[in-house]
Structure formats: structure tokens, C-alpha cells
mmCIF file of C-alpha atoms in Angstrom:
data_model
loop_
_atom_site.group_PDB
_atom_site.id
_atom_site.type_symbol
_atom_site.label_atom_id
_atom_site.label_comp_id
_atom_site.label_asym_id
_atom_site.label_seq_id
_atom_site.Cartn_x
_atom_site.Cartn_y
_atom_site.Cartn_z
ATOM 1 C CA MET A 1 55.784 31.931 -31.827
ATOM 2 C CA LYS A 2 55.022 30.976 -35.403
ATOM 3 C CA PRO A 3 55.282 33.898 -37.858
ATOM 4 C CA LEU A 4 51.945 35.144 -39.135
ATOM 5 C CA LEU A 5 53.117 36.186 -42.555
ATOM 6 C CA LYS A 6 55.727 35.635 -45.192
ATOM 7 C CA SER A 7 57.637 38.833 -45.709
ATOM 8 C CA PRO A 8 57.942 39.529 -49.435
ATOM 9 C CA ASN A 9 61.670 40.086 -49.260
ATOM 10 C CA LYS A 10 62.289 37.230 -46.788
ATOM 11 C CA VAL A 11 63.126 39.743 -44.086
ATOM 12 C CA THR A 12 61.146 39.348 -40.860
ATOM 13 C CA SER A 13 58.732 42.283 -40.932
ATOM 14 C CA LEU A 14 56.007 41.357 -38.463
ATOM 15 C CA GLY A 15 55.405 44.559 -36.529
ATOM 16 C CA LEU A 16 52.530 46.075 -38.445
ATOM 17 C CA TRP A 17 50.867 42.819 -39.370
ATOM 18 C CA MET A 18 50.983 41.392 -35.891
ATOM 19 C CA LEU A 19 49.546 44.655 -34.675
ATOM 20 C CA LEU A 20 46.897 44.739 -37.370
ATOM 21 C CA PHE A 21 45.882 41.107 -37.727
ATOM 22 C CA CYS A 22 46.768 39.388 -34.460
ATOM 23 C CA ALA A 23 44.884 41.521 -32.032
ATOM 24 C CA PRO A 24 42.300 41.101 -30.802
ATOM 25 C CA LEU A 25 41.658 37.878 -32.660
ATOM 26 C CA LEU A 26 44.916 36.040 -32.003
ATOM 27 C CA PHE A 27 46.239 38.012 -29.026
ATOM 28 C CA CYS A 28 49.879 38.091 -30.064
ATOM 29 C CA ASN A 29 52.421 39.195 -27.513
ATOM 30 C CA VAL A 30 54.437 41.862 -29.316
ATOM 31 C CA ALA A 31 56.576 44.640 -27.924
ATOM 32 C CA LEU A 32 55.492 47.847 -29.619
ATOM 33 C CA GLY A 33 57.350 51.119 -29.620
ATOM 34 C CA GLN A 34 56.007 54.626 -29.909
ATOM 35 C CA VAL A 35 54.569 55.746 -33.207
ATOM 36 C CA THR A 36 56.622 58.377 -34.948
ATOM 37 C CA LYS A 37 55.261 61.917 -34.973
ATOM 38 C CA GLN A 38 56.351 62.452 -38.552
ATOM 39 C CA VAL A 39 55.813 60.687 -41.854
ATOM 40 C CA TYR A 40 58.951 59.981 -43.860
ATOM 41 C CA ARG A 41 58.635 59.950 -47.632
ATOM 42 C CA ALA A 42 61.471 57.421 -47.762
ATOM 43 C CA ASP A 43 59.216 54.861 -46.042
ATOM 44 C CA LEU A 44 56.510 55.296 -48.675
ATOM 45 C CA ILE A 45 59.020 55.023 -51.504
ATOM 46 C CA LYS A 46 60.706 51.931 -50.130
ATOM 47 C CA GLY A 47 57.351 50.293 -49.455
ATOM 48 C CA LEU A 48 56.220 50.883 -53.041
ATOM 49 C CA ASP A 49 59.623 49.648 -54.195
ATOM 50 C CA THR A 50 58.851 46.332 -52.489
ATOM 51 C CA ILE A 51 55.388 46.127 -54.040
ATOM 52 C CA MET A 52 56.647 46.881 -57.551
ATOM 53 C CA HIS A 53 59.828 44.791 -57.464
ATOM 54 C CA THR A 54 58.926 41.897 -55.176
ATOM 55 C CA VAL A 55 55.239 41.475 -54.366
ATOM 56 C CA ILE A 56 53.802 41.789 -57.878
ATOM 57 C CA PRO A 57 56.691 40.028 -59.687
ATOM 58 C CA ASN A 58 56.301 37.044 -57.334
ATOM 59 C CA ALA A 59 52.655 36.643 -58.314
ATOM 60 C CA THR A 60 51.621 33.881 -60.699
ATOM 61 C CA LEU A 61 49.051 34.450 -63.424
ATOM 62 C CA MET A 62 46.900 37.456 -62.535
ATOM 63 C CA GLU A 63 43.393 37.243 -63.915
ATOM 64 C CA GLY A 64 39.784 37.589 -62.790
ATOM 65 C CA ASP A 65 39.241 39.166 -59.372
ATOM 66 C CA LYS A 66 42.954 39.179 -58.596
ATOM 67 C CA LEU A 67 43.668 41.148 -61.757
ATOM 68 C CA MET A 68 40.859 43.589 -60.990
ATOM 69 C CA ALA A 69 42.217 44.088 -57.465
ATOM 70 C CA LEU A 70 45.615 45.044 -58.870
ATOM 71 C CA ASP A 71 44.004 47.250 -61.510
ATOM 72 C CA GLN A 72 42.165 49.167 -58.798
ATOM 73 C CA PHE A 73 45.367 49.417 -56.752
ATOM 74 C CA PHE A 74 47.070 51.158 -59.663
ATOM 75 C CA ARG A 75 44.066 53.378 -60.332
ATOM 76 C CA VAL A 76 44.334 54.692 -56.796
ATOM 77 C CA LEU A 77 48.126 54.894 -56.881
ATOM 78 C CA LYS A 78 48.056 56.968 -60.069
ATOM 79 C CA LYS A 79 45.893 59.580 -58.350
ATOM 80 C CA LEU A 80 47.421 59.340 -54.881
ATOM 81 C CA ASN A 81 51.074 58.790 -55.688
ATOM 82 C CA PRO A 82 53.794 59.791 -53.189
ATOM 83 C CA LEU A 83 56.580 59.157 -55.716
ATOM 84 C CA ASN A 84 58.350 61.928 -57.632
ATOM 85 C CA ASN A 85 57.438 63.127 -61.127
ATOM 86 C CA ASP A 86 59.371 60.302 -62.785
ATOM 87 C CA GLY A 87 57.559 57.934 -60.468
ATOM 88 C CA ASP A 88 54.231 59.271 -61.694
ATOM 89 C CA SER A 89 55.249 58.480 -65.256
ATOM 90 C CA LEU A 90 56.645 55.081 -64.324
ATOM 91 C CA VAL A 91 53.417 54.014 -62.640
ATOM 92 C CA ARG A 92 51.250 55.279 -65.506
ATOM 93 C CA TYR A 93 53.205 53.383 -68.137
ATOM 94 C CA ALA A 94 53.705 50.284 -66.012
ATOM 95 C CA TRP A 95 49.944 49.862 -65.748
ATOM 96 C CA PRO A 96 48.224 51.560 -68.729
ATOM 97 C CA PRO A 97 44.479 52.291 -68.552
ATOM 98 C CA VAL A 98 43.185 49.301 -70.520
ATOM 99 C CA SER A 99 39.600 48.258 -69.848
ATOM 100 C CA PRO A 100 39.318 45.460 -69.071
ATOM 101 C CA PRO A 101 42.968 44.840 -68.132
ATOM 102 C CA LYS A 102 44.648 41.921 -69.828
ATOM 103 C CA PRO A 103 45.768 38.918 -67.756
ATOM 104 C CA LEU A 104 49.504 38.761 -67.121
ATOM 105 C CA THR A 105 52.065 37.109 -64.902
ATOM 106 C CA GLY A 106 54.252 38.733 -62.306
ATOM 107 C CA LYS A 107 57.238 37.999 -64.496
ATOM 108 C CA GLN A 108 55.681 39.866 -67.421
ATOM 109 C CA PHE A 109 55.016 42.863 -65.179
ATOM 110 C CA SER A 110 58.598 42.757 -63.912
ATOM 111 C CA GLU A 111 60.044 42.706 -67.415
ATOM 112 C CA LYS A 112 57.968 45.706 -68.432
ATOM 113 C CA LEU A 113 58.966 47.585 -65.291
ATOM 114 C CA LYS A 114 62.651 46.934 -65.926
ATOM 115 C CA SER A 115 62.388 48.304 -69.450
ATOM 116 C CA LEU A 116 60.656 51.461 -68.195
ATOM 117 C CA GLU A 117 63.299 51.974 -65.530
ATOM 118 C CA LEU A 118 65.919 52.406 -68.236
ATOM 119 C CA LYS A 119 64.241 55.780 -68.796
ATOM 120 C CA TYR A 120 62.895 56.529 -65.313
ATOM 121 C CA GLN A 121 65.896 55.694 -63.144
ATOM 122 C CA GLU A 122 65.569 58.090 -60.201
ATOM 123 C CA VAL A 123 62.324 56.846 -58.668
ATOM 124 C CA PHE A 124 63.012 54.324 -55.914
ATOM 125 C CA THR A 125 65.826 56.277 -54.303
ATOM 126 C CA ALA A 126 65.212 55.304 -50.680
ATOM 127 C CA LYS A 127 67.882 52.833 -49.609
ATOM 128 C CA ASN A 128 66.627 52.304 -46.060
ATOM 129 C CA TYR A 129 63.518 52.771 -43.982
ATOM 130 C CA VAL A 130 63.552 55.754 -41.632
ATOM 131 C CA GLY A 131 60.404 55.994 -39.512
ATOM 132 C CA CYS A 132 59.739 52.330 -40.297
ATOM 133 C CA ALA A 133 63.296 51.201 -39.598
ATOM 134 C CA PRO A 134 63.547 47.982 -37.549
ATOM 135 C CA ASN A 135 64.723 48.326 -33.969
ATOM 136 C CA SER A 136 65.733 45.991 -31.176
ATOM 137 C CA SER A 137 62.201 45.462 -29.851
ATOM 138 C CA ARG A 138 60.349 44.709 -33.095
ATOM 139 C CA SER A 139 60.671 44.322 -36.828
ATOM 140 C CA ARG A 140 58.885 46.825 -38.990
ATOM 141 C CA GLY A 141 60.024 47.625 -42.532
ATOM 142 C CA TYR A 142 57.591 46.818 -45.347
ATOM 143 C CA PRO A 143 54.477 46.217 -43.219
ATOM 144 C CA CYS A 144 54.946 49.549 -41.452
ATOM 145 C CA ALA A 145 55.401 51.268 -44.819
ATOM 146 C CA LEU A 146 52.214 49.648 -46.097
ATOM 147 C CA TRP A 147 50.274 51.028 -43.127
ATOM 148 C CA THR A 148 51.734 54.448 -43.840
ATOM 149 C CA LEU A 149 50.669 54.234 -47.476
ATOM 150 C CA PHE A 150 47.114 53.273 -46.524
ATOM 151 C CA HIS A 151 46.724 56.193 -44.118
ATOM 152 C CA TYR A 152 48.302 58.528 -46.653
ATOM 153 C CA TRP A 153 45.753 57.406 -49.258
ATOM 154 C CA THR A 154 42.740 58.068 -47.050
ATOM 155 C CA VAL A 155 43.966 61.561 -46.173
ATOM 156 C CA GLN A 156 44.924 62.447 -49.745
ATOM 157 C CA ASN A 157 41.536 61.234 -50.946
ATOM 158 C CA ALA A 158 39.962 63.931 -48.764
ATOM 159 C CA LEU A 159 41.698 66.759 -50.622
ATOM 160 C CA PRO A 160 39.275 69.242 -52.225
ATOM 161 C CA TYR A 161 39.424 67.646 -55.663
ATOM 162 C CA TYR A 162 38.252 64.326 -54.143
ATOM 163 C CA PRO A 163 39.817 61.771 -56.530
ATOM 164 C CA PHE A 164 37.556 58.879 -55.509
ATOM 165 C CA PHE A 165 34.180 58.374 -53.888
ATOM 166 C CA PRO A 166 34.227 57.707 -50.121
ATOM 167 C CA GLY A 167 35.037 54.079 -49.375
ATOM 168 C CA THR A 168 36.893 53.471 -52.638
ATOM 169 C CA VAL A 169 40.318 53.574 -51.001
ATOM 170 C CA LEU A 170 39.219 51.205 -48.237
ATOM 171 C CA LYS A 171 37.840 48.707 -50.749
ATOM 172 C CA THR A 172 41.096 48.946 -52.685
ATOM 173 C CA ILE A 173 43.113 48.228 -49.542
ATOM 174 C CA ARG A 174 40.863 45.299 -48.685
ATOM 175 C CA ASN A 175 41.222 43.649 -52.092
ATOM 176 C CA PHE A 176 44.962 44.273 -52.307
ATOM 177 C CA LEU A 177 45.447 42.481 -48.991
ATOM 178 C CA LYS A 178 43.149 39.669 -50.083
ATOM 179 C CA TYR A 179 45.073 38.836 -53.237
ATOM 180 C CA PHE A 180 48.587 40.139 -52.630
ATOM 181 C CA TYR A 181 49.309 39.434 -48.990
ATOM 182 C CA ASP A 182 50.497 35.888 -48.411
ATOM 183 C CA CYS A 183 48.911 35.315 -45.027
ATOM 184 C CA PRO A 184 45.455 33.666 -45.021
ATOM 185 C CA ASP A 185 44.985 34.200 -41.272
ATOM 186 C CA CYS A 186 45.799 37.883 -41.628
ATOM 187 C CA VAL A 187 43.286 38.352 -44.422
ATOM 188 C CA SER A 188 40.632 36.379 -42.564
ATOM 189 C CA ASN A 189 41.037 38.544 -39.485
ATOM 190 C CA PHE A 190 40.831 41.710 -41.520
ATOM 191 C CA GLU A 191 37.638 40.441 -43.153
ATOM 192 C CA LYS A 192 36.152 39.844 -39.704
ATOM 193 C CA MET A 193 36.823 43.462 -38.836
ATOM 194 C CA VAL A 194 35.199 44.621 -42.075
ATOM 195 C CA LYS A 195 32.075 42.658 -41.166
ATOM 196 C CA LEU A 196 31.951 44.420 -37.816
ATOM 197 C CA ARG A 197 32.426 47.821 -39.442
ATOM 198 C CA PRO A 198 31.119 47.575 -43.036
ATOM 199 C CA ILE A 199 32.949 49.752 -45.529
ATOM 200 C CA GLU A 200 29.648 50.332 -47.325
ATOM 201 C CA LEU A 201 28.574 52.528 -44.396
ATOM 202 C CA VAL A 202 31.404 54.988 -45.099
ATOM 203 C CA LYS A 203 29.657 57.918 -46.769
ATOM 204 C CA THR A 204 32.156 60.786 -46.522
ATOM 205 C CA HIS A 205 35.877 61.230 -47.115
ATOM 206 C CA ASP A 206 36.439 62.235 -43.502
ATOM 207 C CA ALA A 207 34.646 59.075 -42.408
ATOM 208 C CA GLU A 208 37.044 57.076 -44.587
ATOM 209 C CA ILE A 209 40.035 58.551 -42.760
ATOM 210 C CA LEU A 210 38.464 57.789 -39.395
ATOM 211 C CA TRP A 211 37.452 54.254 -40.411
ATOM 212 C CA LEU A 212 41.078 53.274 -40.986
ATOM 213 C CA TRP A 213 42.214 55.064 -37.836
ATOM 214 C CA GLU A 214 39.521 53.400 -35.711
ATOM 215 C CA THR A 215 40.262 49.995 -37.222
ATOM 216 C CA HIS A 216 43.968 50.463 -36.552
ATOM 217 C CA ASN A 217 43.280 51.331 -32.931
ATOM 218 C CA GLU A 218 40.827 48.454 -32.540
ATOM 219 C CA PHE A 219 43.598 46.000 -33.362
ATOM 220 C CA ASN A 220 45.897 47.853 -30.987
ATOM 221 C CA LYS A 221 43.662 47.474 -27.927
ATOM 222 C CA PRO A 222 45.338 44.357 -26.466
ATOM 223 C CA THR A 223 48.675 46.159 -26.552
ATOM 224 C CA ALA A 224 47.192 49.228 -24.804
ATOM 225 C CA THR A 225 48.617 51.282 -27.661
ATOM 226 C CA GLN A 226 46.139 53.880 -28.894
ATOM 227 C CA PHE A 227 47.083 56.434 -31.506
ATOM 228 C CA PRO A 228 47.650 59.304 -31.238
ATOM 229 C CA SER A 229 49.009 59.388 -27.721
ATOM 230 C CA ALA A 230 48.090 62.226 -25.388
ATOM 231 C CA ASN A 231 51.588 63.649 -25.851
ATOM 232 C CA MET A 232 51.223 63.650 -29.620
ATOM 233 C CA CYS A 233 47.778 65.255 -29.615
ATOM 234 C CA PRO A 234 46.722 66.803 -26.292
ATOM 235 C CA THR A 235 43.419 68.018 -27.791
ATOM 236 C CA CYS A 236 42.387 64.621 -29.188
ATOM 237 C CA ARG A 237 40.806 63.361 -25.931
ATOM 238 C CA ASN A 238 38.110 64.567 -23.603
ATOM 239 C CA LYS A 239 38.658 64.675 -19.846
ATOM 240 C CA ASP A 240 37.188 61.170 -19.557
ATOM 241 C CA GLN A 241 39.761 59.983 -22.159
ATOM 242 C CA SER A 242 37.110 59.434 -24.847
ATOM 243 C CA TRP A 243 38.105 60.512 -28.340
ATOM 244 C CA ARG A 244 37.353 63.891 -29.838
ATOM 245 C CA THR A 245 37.103 62.679 -33.412
ATOM 246 C CA ASP A 246 37.033 66.204 -34.832
ATOM 247 C CA GLU A 247 40.466 66.830 -33.286
ATOM 248 C CA VAL A 248 41.744 63.390 -34.327
ATOM 249 C CA LEU A 249 40.718 64.158 -37.887
ATOM 250 C CA LYS A 250 42.650 67.433 -37.818
ATOM 251 C CA TYR A 251 45.678 65.638 -36.415
ATOM 252 C CA LEU A 252 45.632 62.901 -39.064
ATOM 253 C CA LYS A 253 45.166 65.360 -41.912
ATOM 254 C CA ASN A 254 48.141 67.337 -40.663
ATOM 255 C CA LEU A 255 50.318 64.271 -40.060
ATOM 256 C CA TYR A 256 49.690 62.767 -43.510
ATOM 257 C CA ALA A 257 49.766 66.053 -45.435
ATOM 258 C CA GLU A 258 52.540 65.872 -48.024
ATOM 259 C CA ALA A 259 53.742 69.353 -47.138
ATOM 260 C CA ASN A 260 54.698 68.020 -43.707
ATOM 261 C CA PHE A 261 56.579 64.913 -44.877
ATOM 262 C CA SER A 262 60.228 64.580 -44.016
ATOM 263 C CA PHE A 263 62.772 64.014 -46.780
ATOM 264 C CA ASP A 264 65.221 62.375 -44.388
ATOM 265 C CA GLY A 265 66.676 59.290 -46.048
ATOM 266 C CA LEU A 266 66.480 60.794 -49.533
ATOM 267 C CA SER A 267 69.247 62.552 -51.398
ATOM 268 C CA THR A 268 67.004 65.325 -52.747
ATOM 269 C CA SER A 269 63.553 66.834 -52.390
ATOM 270 C CA LYS A 270 63.465 67.929 -56.029
ATOM 271 C CA GLY A 271 60.970 66.460 -58.463
ATOM 272 C CA TYR A 272 58.013 66.219 -56.114
ATOM 273 C CA ASP A 273 54.702 67.976 -56.627
ATOM 274 C CA ILE A 274 53.456 68.624 -53.105
ATOM 275 C CA LYS A 275 49.689 68.734 -52.622
ATOM 276 C CA SER A 276 48.267 70.528 -49.603
ATOM 277 C CA LEU A 277 44.972 70.472 -47.758
#
């Protein structure tokens, strides 16, 4: 079967994107494993490592809508950042709040990042994926980490200080994929899903969390993989197997709460400011 995307680090990482963009529109035949019950901070760090050191540097001139998409990505990342304290500083200085942002190339961004990393050296400390590690049945890696980041964002955006209006995170995800994911078919399929379930109808932060969860499960239907499983969340389904969205919401908020993240795969848990619901 022809790959549906070009992995940014030339490593086959099709699991999440086949799951997200193939089904139900392309009906890919992919062996999927169980979803982990825990979120690993190492996966988030390594995923952002790929974005900062591979995805953005490989971009050509960034201007217009593409530049604005990246600007919004960093606006969200600055507020909803899973990196450590040095990582907070690195992100802030790598993309300063200039309005409007000035056009630049991926190479220019990379050079600036390298200079900042002379000072902020202990940021991207995850050497391998943990929950998103590839296995014999499927490749995961970066795409899996990107999914984890997106879910993390929607849950963190529902914290009491509410960093962004409902729907902002979803629009940011949509535009990042549009301009920084090198797979036209993938983007087209995602856009079709957005038309079926318009982001503009998302009016609350809880609805934003559930929109991404429902969209994720919609793409999973052909694989018969619906998250969370009954074993993971016994209270998330009614007797007729329909969803109890109030219980699903509780489950997702608990799963993607920073206080519950595992530090497996990292040498230390120091330097992180943990937010809680």
C-alpha cells in the first residue's frame, strides 16, 4: 500500500495518520494496538522536538496564511506548553510576540533556535518514544505524539484560567496540519470531517475536548477501535453501549491532566510546573 504521508524524519510513522485520515474516507487496512492508559511526557517532548528541529526547518519561505498558522501554533504552545521551564523560555524567544510576524524561512528559524539552545540546553531530553514507541504491528512515533499533543491542548485549554476561547485550539490544529503536514490527501480528508462537524459550532471548552475525541473515534470506526475501551473506562458507556459523554469528559480530563503524566523515558522530573484541573 502506498504511504499516505511523508514522515518528517524519514522514518515510517503512519499509525496515527492512517487512523486519522484514511478512515472512513480511504478505508486503510491497518493493524492497531490498544491505546495506552497513560500519557508519557517523553512523547510530547519528542514530538515537539521533531516539530522544532525538522518540520519547521524544512519549510521554505513562510509568509501570508502559512506564517499566520505558525504564529497561532506558537501562541497556543506558549500558553499550553508541556516542556520544562527552560522549554518555556526557549519557545518564547524562538517565536517573539511580533504583530504581524515577519516572514522567514525554515533555515532562519533553525539558526535562531540553535543559538538559543546554547543557553537552554536541557529541553528536548527525550531520546525515545515511550507510549508512542513503534511496535511490530504498526509504526507510531511522531504522528502518535502529535495526536497526544492535540488532546493535551484541548484539555489544558479547559483549565479554570481558560487561555483561549472555545474552538481556538481546534482552529490552530486545523491550520497547522494544512500548512505543515506534507500529505494533501490527509489534509483534504480532515477538511471533509470539519465540514461535517463545523468547528464554529464549538461554544464551550468541554465541547472542544469532546469534538477532538469524537472526531478521533469517527476515523477509528472502520477499525472497530473506539476510545476509551470498556476496560479503560467502565462508566463511559450506557448498557446499550452508547456513550456517556459526561463520563468520557471526566476520563479525558484525568488522562491528559499533567499531574497524571508519566516521566518514564526522562532522566528527571525537575523543572516542570505542573498545572492541575
